[in-house]
Coordinates of C-alpha atoms and ligand atoms in Angstrom, one line a residue:
X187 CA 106.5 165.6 145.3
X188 CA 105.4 162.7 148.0
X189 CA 101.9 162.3 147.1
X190 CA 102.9 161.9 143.2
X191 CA 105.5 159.9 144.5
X192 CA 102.6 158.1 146.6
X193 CA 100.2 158.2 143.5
X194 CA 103.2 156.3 141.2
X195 CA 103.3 153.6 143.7
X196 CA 99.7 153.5 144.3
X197 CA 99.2 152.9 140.0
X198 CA 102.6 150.6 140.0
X199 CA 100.8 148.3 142.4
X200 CA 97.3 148.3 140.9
X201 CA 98.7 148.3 137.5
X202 CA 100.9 144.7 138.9
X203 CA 98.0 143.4 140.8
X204 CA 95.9 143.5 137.5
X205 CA 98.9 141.9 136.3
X206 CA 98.8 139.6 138.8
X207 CA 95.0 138.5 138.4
X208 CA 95.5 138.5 134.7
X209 CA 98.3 136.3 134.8
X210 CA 96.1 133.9 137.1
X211 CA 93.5 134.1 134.7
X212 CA 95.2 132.9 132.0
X213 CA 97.5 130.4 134.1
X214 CA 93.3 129.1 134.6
X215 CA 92.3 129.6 131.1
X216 CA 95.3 127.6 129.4
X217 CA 96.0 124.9 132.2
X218 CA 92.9 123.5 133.0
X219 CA 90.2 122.9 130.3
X220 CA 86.7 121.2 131.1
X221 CA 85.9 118.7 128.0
X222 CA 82.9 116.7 127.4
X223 CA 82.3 113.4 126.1
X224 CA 79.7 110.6 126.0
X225 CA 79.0 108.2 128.7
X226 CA 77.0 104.4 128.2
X227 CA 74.9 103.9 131.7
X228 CA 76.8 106.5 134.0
X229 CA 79.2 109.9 134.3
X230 CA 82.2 108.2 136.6
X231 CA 82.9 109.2 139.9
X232 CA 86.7 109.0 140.1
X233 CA 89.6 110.8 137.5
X234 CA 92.7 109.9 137.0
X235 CA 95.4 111.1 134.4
X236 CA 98.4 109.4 132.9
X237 CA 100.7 111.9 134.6
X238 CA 99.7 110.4 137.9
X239 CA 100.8 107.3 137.7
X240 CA 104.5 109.1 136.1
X241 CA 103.4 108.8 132.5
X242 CA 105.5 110.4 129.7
X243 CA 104.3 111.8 126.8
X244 CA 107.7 112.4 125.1
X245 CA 107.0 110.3 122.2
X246 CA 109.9 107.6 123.0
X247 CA 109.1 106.3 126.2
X248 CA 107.3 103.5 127.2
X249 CA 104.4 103.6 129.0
X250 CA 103.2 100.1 129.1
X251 CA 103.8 99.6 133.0
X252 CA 102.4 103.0 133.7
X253 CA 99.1 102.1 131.6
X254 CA 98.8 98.8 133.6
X255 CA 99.8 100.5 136.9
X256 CA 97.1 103.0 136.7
X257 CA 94.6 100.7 135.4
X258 CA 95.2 98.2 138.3
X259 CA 95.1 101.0 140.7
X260 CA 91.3 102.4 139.2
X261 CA 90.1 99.1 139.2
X262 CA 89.5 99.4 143.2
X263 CA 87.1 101.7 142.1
X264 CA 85.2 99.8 139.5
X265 CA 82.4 98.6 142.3
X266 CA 82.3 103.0 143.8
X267 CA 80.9 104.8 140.9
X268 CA 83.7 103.8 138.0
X269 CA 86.8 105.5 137.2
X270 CA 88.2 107.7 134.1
X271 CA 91.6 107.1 132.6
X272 CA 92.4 110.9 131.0
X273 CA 95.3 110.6 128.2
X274 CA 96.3 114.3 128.5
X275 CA 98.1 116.4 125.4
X276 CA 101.2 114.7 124.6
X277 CA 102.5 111.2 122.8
X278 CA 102.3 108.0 124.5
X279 CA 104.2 105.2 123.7
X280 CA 102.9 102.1 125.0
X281 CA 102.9 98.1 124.5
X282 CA 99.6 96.6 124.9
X283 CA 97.3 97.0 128.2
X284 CA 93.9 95.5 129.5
X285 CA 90.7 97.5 130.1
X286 CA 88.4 96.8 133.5
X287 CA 84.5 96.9 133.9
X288 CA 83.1 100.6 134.4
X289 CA 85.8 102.5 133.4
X290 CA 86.4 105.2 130.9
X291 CA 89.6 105.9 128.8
X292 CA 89.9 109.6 127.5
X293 CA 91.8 110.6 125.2
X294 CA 92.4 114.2 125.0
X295 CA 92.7 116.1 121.4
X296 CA 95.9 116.8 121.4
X297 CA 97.1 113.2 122.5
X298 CA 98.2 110.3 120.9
X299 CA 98.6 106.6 122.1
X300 CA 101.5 105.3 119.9
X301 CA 101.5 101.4 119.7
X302 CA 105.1 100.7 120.7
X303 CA 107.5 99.3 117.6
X304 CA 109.5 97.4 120.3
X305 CA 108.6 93.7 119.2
X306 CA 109.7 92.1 122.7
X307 CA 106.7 94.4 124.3
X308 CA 103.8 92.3 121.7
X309 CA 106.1 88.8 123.0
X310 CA 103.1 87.2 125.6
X311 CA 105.6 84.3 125.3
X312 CA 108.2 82.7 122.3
X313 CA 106.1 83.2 119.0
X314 CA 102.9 84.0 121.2
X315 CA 101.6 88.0 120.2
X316 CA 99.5 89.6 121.7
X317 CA 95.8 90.5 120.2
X318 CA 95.8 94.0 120.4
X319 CA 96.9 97.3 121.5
X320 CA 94.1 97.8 123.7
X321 CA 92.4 94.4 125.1
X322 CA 89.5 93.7 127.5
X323 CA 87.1 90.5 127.9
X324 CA 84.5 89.4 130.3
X325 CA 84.1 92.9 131.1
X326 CA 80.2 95.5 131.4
X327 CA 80.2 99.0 130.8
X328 CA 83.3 100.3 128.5
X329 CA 83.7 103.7 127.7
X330 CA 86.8 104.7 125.0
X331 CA 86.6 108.1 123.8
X332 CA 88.1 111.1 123.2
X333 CA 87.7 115.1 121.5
X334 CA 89.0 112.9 118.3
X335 CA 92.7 111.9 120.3
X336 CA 94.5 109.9 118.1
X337 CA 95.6 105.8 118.7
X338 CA 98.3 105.0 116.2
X339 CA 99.5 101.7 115.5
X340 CA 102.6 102.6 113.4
X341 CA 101.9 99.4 111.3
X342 CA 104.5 100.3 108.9
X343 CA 106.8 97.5 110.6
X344 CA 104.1 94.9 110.8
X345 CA 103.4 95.0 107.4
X346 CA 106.5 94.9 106.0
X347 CA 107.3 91.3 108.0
X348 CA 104.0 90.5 107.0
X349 CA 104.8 90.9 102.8
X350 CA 108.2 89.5 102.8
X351 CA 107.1 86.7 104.7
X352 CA 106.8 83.3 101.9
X353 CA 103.8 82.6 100.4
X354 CA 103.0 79.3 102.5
X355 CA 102.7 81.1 105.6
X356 CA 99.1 82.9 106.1
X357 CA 99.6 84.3 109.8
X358 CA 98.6 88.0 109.3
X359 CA 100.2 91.0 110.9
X360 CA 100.0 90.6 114.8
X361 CA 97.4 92.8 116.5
X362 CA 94.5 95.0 116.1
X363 CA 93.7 98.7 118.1
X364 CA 91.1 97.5 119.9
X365 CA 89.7 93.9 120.8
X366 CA 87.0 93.7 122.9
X367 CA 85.6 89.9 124.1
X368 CA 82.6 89.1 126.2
X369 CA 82.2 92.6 126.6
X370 CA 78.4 94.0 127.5
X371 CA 77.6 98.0 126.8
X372 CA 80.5 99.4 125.3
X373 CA 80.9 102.2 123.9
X374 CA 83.6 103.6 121.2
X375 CA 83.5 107.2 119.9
X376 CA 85.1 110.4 119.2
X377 CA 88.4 109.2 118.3
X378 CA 90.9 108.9 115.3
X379 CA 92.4 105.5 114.5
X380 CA 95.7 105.5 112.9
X381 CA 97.8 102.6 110.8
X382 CA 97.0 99.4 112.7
X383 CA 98.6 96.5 111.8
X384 CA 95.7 94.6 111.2
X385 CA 92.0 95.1 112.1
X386 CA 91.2 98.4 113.8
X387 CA 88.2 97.6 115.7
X388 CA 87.4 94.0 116.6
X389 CA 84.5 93.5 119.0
X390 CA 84.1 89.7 119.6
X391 CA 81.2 87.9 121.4
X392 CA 79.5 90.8 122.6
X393 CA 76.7 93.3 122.9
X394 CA 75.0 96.1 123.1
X395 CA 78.0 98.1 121.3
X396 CA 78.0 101.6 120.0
X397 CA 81.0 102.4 118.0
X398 CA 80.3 106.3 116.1
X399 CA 81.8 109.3 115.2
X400 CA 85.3 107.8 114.6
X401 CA 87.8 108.4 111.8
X402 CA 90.2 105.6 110.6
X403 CA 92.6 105.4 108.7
X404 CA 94.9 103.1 107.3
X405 CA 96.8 102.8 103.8
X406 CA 94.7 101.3 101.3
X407 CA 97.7 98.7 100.5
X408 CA 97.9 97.5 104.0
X409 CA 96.3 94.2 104.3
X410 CA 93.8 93.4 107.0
X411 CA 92.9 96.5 108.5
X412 CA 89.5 96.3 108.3
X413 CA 88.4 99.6 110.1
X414 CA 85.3 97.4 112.5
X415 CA 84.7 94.1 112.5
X416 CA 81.7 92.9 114.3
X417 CA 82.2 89.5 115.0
X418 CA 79.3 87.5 116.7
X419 CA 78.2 90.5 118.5
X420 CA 74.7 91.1 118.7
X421 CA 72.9 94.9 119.0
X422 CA 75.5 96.4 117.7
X423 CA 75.0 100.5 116.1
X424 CA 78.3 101.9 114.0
X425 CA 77.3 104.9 113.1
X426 CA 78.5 108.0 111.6
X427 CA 82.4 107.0 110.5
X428 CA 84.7 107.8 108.0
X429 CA 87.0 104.9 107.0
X430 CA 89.6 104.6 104.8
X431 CA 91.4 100.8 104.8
X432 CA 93.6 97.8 103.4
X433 CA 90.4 95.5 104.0
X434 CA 86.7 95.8 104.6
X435 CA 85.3 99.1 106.1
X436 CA 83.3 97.5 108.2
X437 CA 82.6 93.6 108.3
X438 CA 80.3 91.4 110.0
X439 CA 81.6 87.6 110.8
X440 CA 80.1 85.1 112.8
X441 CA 81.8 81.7 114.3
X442 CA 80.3 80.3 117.3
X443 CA 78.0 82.6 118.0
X444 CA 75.6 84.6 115.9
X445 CA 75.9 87.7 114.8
X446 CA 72.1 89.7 115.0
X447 CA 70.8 93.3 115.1
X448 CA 73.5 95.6 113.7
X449 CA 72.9 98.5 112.0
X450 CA 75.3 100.5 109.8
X451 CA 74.4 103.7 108.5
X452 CA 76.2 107.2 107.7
X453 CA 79.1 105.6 106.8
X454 CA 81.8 107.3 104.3
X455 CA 83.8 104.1 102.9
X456 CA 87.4 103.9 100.3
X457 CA 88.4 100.3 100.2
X458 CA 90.2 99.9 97.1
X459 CA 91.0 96.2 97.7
X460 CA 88.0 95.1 99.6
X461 CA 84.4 95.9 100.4
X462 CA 82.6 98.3 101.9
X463 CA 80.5 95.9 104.2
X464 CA 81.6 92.3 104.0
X465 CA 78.7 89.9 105.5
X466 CA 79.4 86.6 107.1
X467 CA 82.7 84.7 106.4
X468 CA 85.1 81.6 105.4
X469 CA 83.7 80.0 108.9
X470 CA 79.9 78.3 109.6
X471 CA 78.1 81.1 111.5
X472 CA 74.7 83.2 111.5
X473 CA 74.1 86.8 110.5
X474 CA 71.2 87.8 110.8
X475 CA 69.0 91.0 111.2
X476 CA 71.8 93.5 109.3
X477 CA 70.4 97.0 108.3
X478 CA 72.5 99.2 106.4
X479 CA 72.0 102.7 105.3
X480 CA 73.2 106.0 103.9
X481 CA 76.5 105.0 103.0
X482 CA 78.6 106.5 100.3
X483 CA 81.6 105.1 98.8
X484 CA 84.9 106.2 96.7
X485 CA 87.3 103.5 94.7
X486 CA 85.9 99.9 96.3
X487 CA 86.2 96.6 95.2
X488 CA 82.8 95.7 96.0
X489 CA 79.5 97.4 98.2
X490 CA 78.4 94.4 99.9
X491 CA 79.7 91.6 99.8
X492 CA 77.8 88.3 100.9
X493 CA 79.5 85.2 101.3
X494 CA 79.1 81.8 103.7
X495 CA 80.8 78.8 104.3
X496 CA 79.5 75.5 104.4
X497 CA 76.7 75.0 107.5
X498 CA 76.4 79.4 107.6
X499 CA 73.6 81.3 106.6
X500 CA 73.4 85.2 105.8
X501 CA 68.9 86.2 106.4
X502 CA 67.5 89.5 106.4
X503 CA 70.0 91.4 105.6
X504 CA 68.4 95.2 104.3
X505 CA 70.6 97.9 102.4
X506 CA 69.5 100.9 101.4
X507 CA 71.1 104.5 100.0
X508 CA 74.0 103.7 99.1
X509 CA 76.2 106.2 96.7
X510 CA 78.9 104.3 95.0
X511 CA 81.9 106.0 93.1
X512 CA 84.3 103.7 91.0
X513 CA 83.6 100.2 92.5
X514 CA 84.4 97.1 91.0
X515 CA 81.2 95.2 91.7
X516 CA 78.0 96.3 92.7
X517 CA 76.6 93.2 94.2
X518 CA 78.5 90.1 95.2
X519 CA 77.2 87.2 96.9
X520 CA 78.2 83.7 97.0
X521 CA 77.2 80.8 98.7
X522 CA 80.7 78.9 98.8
X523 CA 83.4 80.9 99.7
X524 CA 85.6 77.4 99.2
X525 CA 87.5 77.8 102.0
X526 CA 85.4 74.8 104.1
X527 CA 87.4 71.6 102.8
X528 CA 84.4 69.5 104.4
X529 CA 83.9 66.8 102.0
X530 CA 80.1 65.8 103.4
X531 CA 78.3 69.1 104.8
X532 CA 76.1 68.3 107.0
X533 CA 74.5 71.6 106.7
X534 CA 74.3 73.8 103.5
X535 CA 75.4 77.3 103.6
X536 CA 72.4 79.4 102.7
X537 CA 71.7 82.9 102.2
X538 CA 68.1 83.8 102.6
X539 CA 66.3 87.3 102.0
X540 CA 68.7 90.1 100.8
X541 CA 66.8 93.7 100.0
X542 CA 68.5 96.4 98.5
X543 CA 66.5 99.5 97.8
X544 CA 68.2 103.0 96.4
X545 CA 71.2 102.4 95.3
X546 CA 73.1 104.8 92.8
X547 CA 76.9 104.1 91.5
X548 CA 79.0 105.2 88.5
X549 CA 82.2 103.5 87.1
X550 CA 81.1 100.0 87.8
X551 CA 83.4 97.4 86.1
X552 CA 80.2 94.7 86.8
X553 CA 76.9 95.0 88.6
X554 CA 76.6 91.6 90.0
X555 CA 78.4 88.7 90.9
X556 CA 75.7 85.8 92.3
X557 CA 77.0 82.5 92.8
X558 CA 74.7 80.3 94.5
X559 CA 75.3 76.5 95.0
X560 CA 73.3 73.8 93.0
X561 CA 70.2 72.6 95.0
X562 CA 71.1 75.7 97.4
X563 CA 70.1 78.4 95.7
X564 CA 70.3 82.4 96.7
X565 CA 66.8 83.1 97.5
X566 CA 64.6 86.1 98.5
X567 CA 66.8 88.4 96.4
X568 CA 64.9 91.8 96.2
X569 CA 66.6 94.7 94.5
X570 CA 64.6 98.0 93.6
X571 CA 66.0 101.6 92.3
X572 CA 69.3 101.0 91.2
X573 CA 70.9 103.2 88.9
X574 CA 74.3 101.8 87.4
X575 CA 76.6 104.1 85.0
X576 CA 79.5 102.0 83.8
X577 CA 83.5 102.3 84.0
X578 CA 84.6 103.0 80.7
X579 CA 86.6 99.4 80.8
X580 CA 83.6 97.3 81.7
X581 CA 82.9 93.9 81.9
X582 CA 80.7 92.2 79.3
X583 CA 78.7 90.5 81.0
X584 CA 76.6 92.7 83.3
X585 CA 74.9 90.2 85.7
X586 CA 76.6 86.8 86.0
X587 CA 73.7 85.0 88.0
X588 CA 74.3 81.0 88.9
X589 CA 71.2 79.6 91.0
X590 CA 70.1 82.6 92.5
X591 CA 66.1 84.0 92.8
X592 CA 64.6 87.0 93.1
X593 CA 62.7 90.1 92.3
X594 CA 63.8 93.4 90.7
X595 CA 62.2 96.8 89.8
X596 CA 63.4 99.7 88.2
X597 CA 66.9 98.6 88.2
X598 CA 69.1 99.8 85.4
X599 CA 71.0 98.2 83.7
X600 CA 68.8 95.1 83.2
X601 CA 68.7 92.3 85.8
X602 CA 69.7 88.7 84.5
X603 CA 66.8 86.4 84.0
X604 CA 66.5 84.4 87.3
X605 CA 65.9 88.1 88.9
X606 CA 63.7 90.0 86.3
X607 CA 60.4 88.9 87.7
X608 CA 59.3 92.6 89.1
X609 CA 59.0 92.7 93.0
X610 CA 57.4 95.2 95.6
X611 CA 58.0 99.0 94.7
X612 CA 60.3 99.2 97.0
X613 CA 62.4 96.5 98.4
X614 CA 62.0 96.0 102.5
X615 CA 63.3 98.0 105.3
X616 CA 62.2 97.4 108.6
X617 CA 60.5 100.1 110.6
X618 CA 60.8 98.9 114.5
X619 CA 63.8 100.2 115.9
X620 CA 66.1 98.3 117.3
X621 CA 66.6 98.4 121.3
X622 CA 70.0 99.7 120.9
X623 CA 68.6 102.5 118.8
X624 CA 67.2 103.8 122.0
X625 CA 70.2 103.7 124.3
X626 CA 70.2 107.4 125.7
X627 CA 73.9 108.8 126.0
X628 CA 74.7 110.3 129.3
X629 CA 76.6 113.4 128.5
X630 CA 79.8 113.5 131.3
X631 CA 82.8 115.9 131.5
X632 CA 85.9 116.0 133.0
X633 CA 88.7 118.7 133.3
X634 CA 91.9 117.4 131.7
X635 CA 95.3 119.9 133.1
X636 CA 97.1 120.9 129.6
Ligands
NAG269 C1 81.6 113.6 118.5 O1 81.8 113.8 117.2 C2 80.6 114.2 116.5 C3 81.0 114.2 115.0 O2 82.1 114.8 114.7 C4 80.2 115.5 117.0 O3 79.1 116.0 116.3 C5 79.9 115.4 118.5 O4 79.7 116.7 119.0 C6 81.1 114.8 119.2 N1 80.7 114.6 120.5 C7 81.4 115.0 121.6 C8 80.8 114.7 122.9 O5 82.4 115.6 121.5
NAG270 C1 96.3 104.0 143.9 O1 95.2 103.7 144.7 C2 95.3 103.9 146.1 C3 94.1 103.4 146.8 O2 93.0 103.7 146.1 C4 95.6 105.4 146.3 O3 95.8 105.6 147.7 C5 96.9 105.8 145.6 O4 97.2 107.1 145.7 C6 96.8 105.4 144.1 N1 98.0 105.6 143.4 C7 98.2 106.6 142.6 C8 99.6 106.7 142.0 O5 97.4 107.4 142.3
NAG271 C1 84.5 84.9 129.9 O1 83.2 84.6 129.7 C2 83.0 83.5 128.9 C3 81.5 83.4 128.6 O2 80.7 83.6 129.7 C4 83.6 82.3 129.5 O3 83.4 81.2 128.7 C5 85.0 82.5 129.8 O4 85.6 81.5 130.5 C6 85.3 83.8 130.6 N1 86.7 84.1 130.6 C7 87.3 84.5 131.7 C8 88.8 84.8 131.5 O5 86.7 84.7 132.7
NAG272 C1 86.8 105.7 86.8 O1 87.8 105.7 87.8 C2 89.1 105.8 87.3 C3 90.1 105.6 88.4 O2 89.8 106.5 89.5 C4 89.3 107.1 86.5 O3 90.6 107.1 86.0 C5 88.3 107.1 85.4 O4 88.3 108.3 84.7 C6 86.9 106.9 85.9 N1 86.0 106.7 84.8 C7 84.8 107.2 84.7 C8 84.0 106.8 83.5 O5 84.3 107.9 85.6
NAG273 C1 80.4 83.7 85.9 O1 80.4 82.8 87.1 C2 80.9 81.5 86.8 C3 80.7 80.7 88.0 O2 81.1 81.4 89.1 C4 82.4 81.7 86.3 O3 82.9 80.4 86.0 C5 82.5 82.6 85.1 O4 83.8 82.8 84.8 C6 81.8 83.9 85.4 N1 81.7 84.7 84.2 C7 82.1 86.0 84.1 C8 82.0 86.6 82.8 O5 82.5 86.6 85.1

């Protein structure tokens, strides 16, 4: 009787302190969860979470002060081996915050930063907004990133204001996701952007920027939201998005600065209302040295759109591979975009040395638009391999072409005139890589509580 007694115990406890070590286990396995991510010149040497610093990820709450608290308190570490801002699971309200030099913000999968719909939190001071969600300038060595977290800029108020407003007023809905100025070696991946109220992405007098692997989306009737726009940044890689936008996919301005070296390629593009890359702008500025490749497009307004203002010029600008679907114009470029009221240019807007090699598209309303200025003509046009199927509503006239020249082969259907003389067999591409091609990724990791 004792000893089976004895031997009932004896199993009760070994059976519970399996139990026990199970439990454990899986308090382990489900609490704690190491992630990996992408880092620009180093893995950081400090962590800290939102929670910390008495975050809360309820969905209602604000965490603007909690964002600025814990930033200000990592920023002490900026000069010991950088410092990681984790977003654990959960939904984060927040007004807009500042980023500081080596410093990582991670946002985990199951998290989302929610731009706060409280208008006094965008109020800098009376009528004064704020720029963006998330803002940083003079800064070196930005990480955002995430296992595809989620920033949300539940725009849907913003662009309401921004459509009833009258006609005479042109101030656009108030901030973009992300605004980045004077910022060196940044890097912007891995994440989903969600309904911003007006550009997503908006790097600004900076360099060496890799922006890659994001999704963003925004509806296609909300104006502005270009999903990047590069604006006079120079090595700049996007690579390998998927955008979806009320303006262009990506764009390319320059103002004071110019904009050189960017690449674009792998990216997946609808832009019913806009372009798929939009090159220079309204304002005097250089672009220069743009290569873009393997892009594919659904229901666009236009591929690439070329356009300068009075004093700006657009050079070497290479396309190739592009797959269009439904797009209303193929190729657009035009050397006045009328929006410079200069009565006596000094300077003539000029673009100089456009290739476009590969290019397929079906239901095109019009293959070209090309509207050069008299005694400043569109020069060093080179298009090669096109292959053009028609909307069923088309425009009659295929190729509208007003001082432009150039050099075409085996484009379908039938360049205008000015173009037909037959060019290389393939237009150019450059082969040198770019420096920013050979940035090496550090590969970093973290463990983010759950
Ligand atoms: C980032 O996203 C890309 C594309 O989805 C994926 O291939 C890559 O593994 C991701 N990188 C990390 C570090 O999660
Ligand atoms: C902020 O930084 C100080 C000094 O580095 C540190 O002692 C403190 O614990 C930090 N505060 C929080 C909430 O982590
Ligand atoms: C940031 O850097 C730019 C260019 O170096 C400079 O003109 C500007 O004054 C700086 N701004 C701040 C806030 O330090
Ligand atoms: C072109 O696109 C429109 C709108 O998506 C579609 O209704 C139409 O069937 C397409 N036409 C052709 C010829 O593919
Ligand atoms: C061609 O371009 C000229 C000048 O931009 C414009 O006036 C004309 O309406 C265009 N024609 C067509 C058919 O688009």
């Amino acid at each position: 009787m004792k000893s089976k007694h004895l031997i009932a115990i004896f199993l009760f406890l070994l059976l519970a302190s399996i139990g026990v070590v199970e439990c454990k286990r899986h308090r382990h396995l489900f609490h704690s969860e190491l992630v990996e991510f992408q880092g620009l010149v180093d893995c950081r040497k400090h962590t800290a979470t939102l929670k910390d610093f008495g975050g809360i990820g309820d969905g209602k709450t604000s965490n603007t002060q909690v964002f600025k608290a814990a930033i200000a308190n990592l920023s002490l570490l900026a000069a010991d081996g950088g410092a990681q801002l984790v977003i654990p699971p959960g939904k984060w309200v927040t007004g807009p915050f500042s980023l500081i030099s080596h410093f990582t913000l991670y946002i985990h999968k199951q998290a989302v930063i929610l731009g706060s719909q409280d208008e006094s939190e965008w109020l800098l001071s009376k009528k004064r907004f704020s720029s963006s969600l998330i803002f940083g300038s003079n800064l070196t060595d930005v990480v955002i990133t995430g296992g595809n977290g989620k920033i949300d800029g539940q725009g849907e108020m913003w662009w309401d204001k921004f459509r009833n407003k009258n006609s005479s007023s042109s101030s656009r809905p108030p901030y973009n996701l992300i605004e980045m100025i004077h910022t060196n070696h940044l890097l912007i991946s891995n994440l989903t952007f969600l309904n911003s109220p007006s550009l997503n992405l908006h790097p600004l007098y900076s360099s060496n920027v890799i922006i890659q692997s994001l999704t963003i989306i925004a509806p296609t009737d909300a104006p502005n939201t270009d999903g990047i726009q590069s604006d006079s940044c120079t090595d700049v890689l996007i690579q390998d998005n998927y955008i979806v936008s009320g303006g262009d996919c990506v764009s390319v301005k320059s103002g004071w600065l110019p904009s050189e070296h960017i690449i674009i390629r792998k990216l997946t593009c609808i832009s019913p209302t806009s372009s798929v890359i939009g090159l220079g702008s309204e304002i005097s500025g250089l672009v220069h040295d743009v290569r873009a490749e393997d892009i594919i497009a659904f229901d666009t307004k236009s591929a690439v759109r070329i356009q300068t203002g009075f004093g700006g010029y657009v050079k070497d600008i290479f396309v190739r591979r592009m797959s269009l679907h439904k797009t209303n114009y193929v190729f657009l470029m035009t050397g006045n975009s009328g929006f410079n009221n200069d009565p006596k240019p000094k300077k003539f807007p000029s673009i100089r040395g456009i290739s476009f090699a590969d290019v397929l598209a079906d239901n095109v309303s019009m293959v070209a638009d090309f509207h050069g200025l008299k005694g400043d003509t569109l020069s060093g046009i080179c298009i090669s391999d096109v292959n053009i199927v028609l909307a069923n509503k088309y425009k009659k006239v295929q190729w509208n072409c007003s001082n432009v020249e150039g050099v075409t082969r085996n484009v379908n259907p039938k360049p205008c005139r000015p173009l037909a003389s037959k060019g290389p067999i393939i237009c150019p591409f450059p082969n040198e890589a770019l420096s920013i091609e050979g940035v090496q990724l550090k590969m970093c990791s973290v463990k983010v509580k759950t």
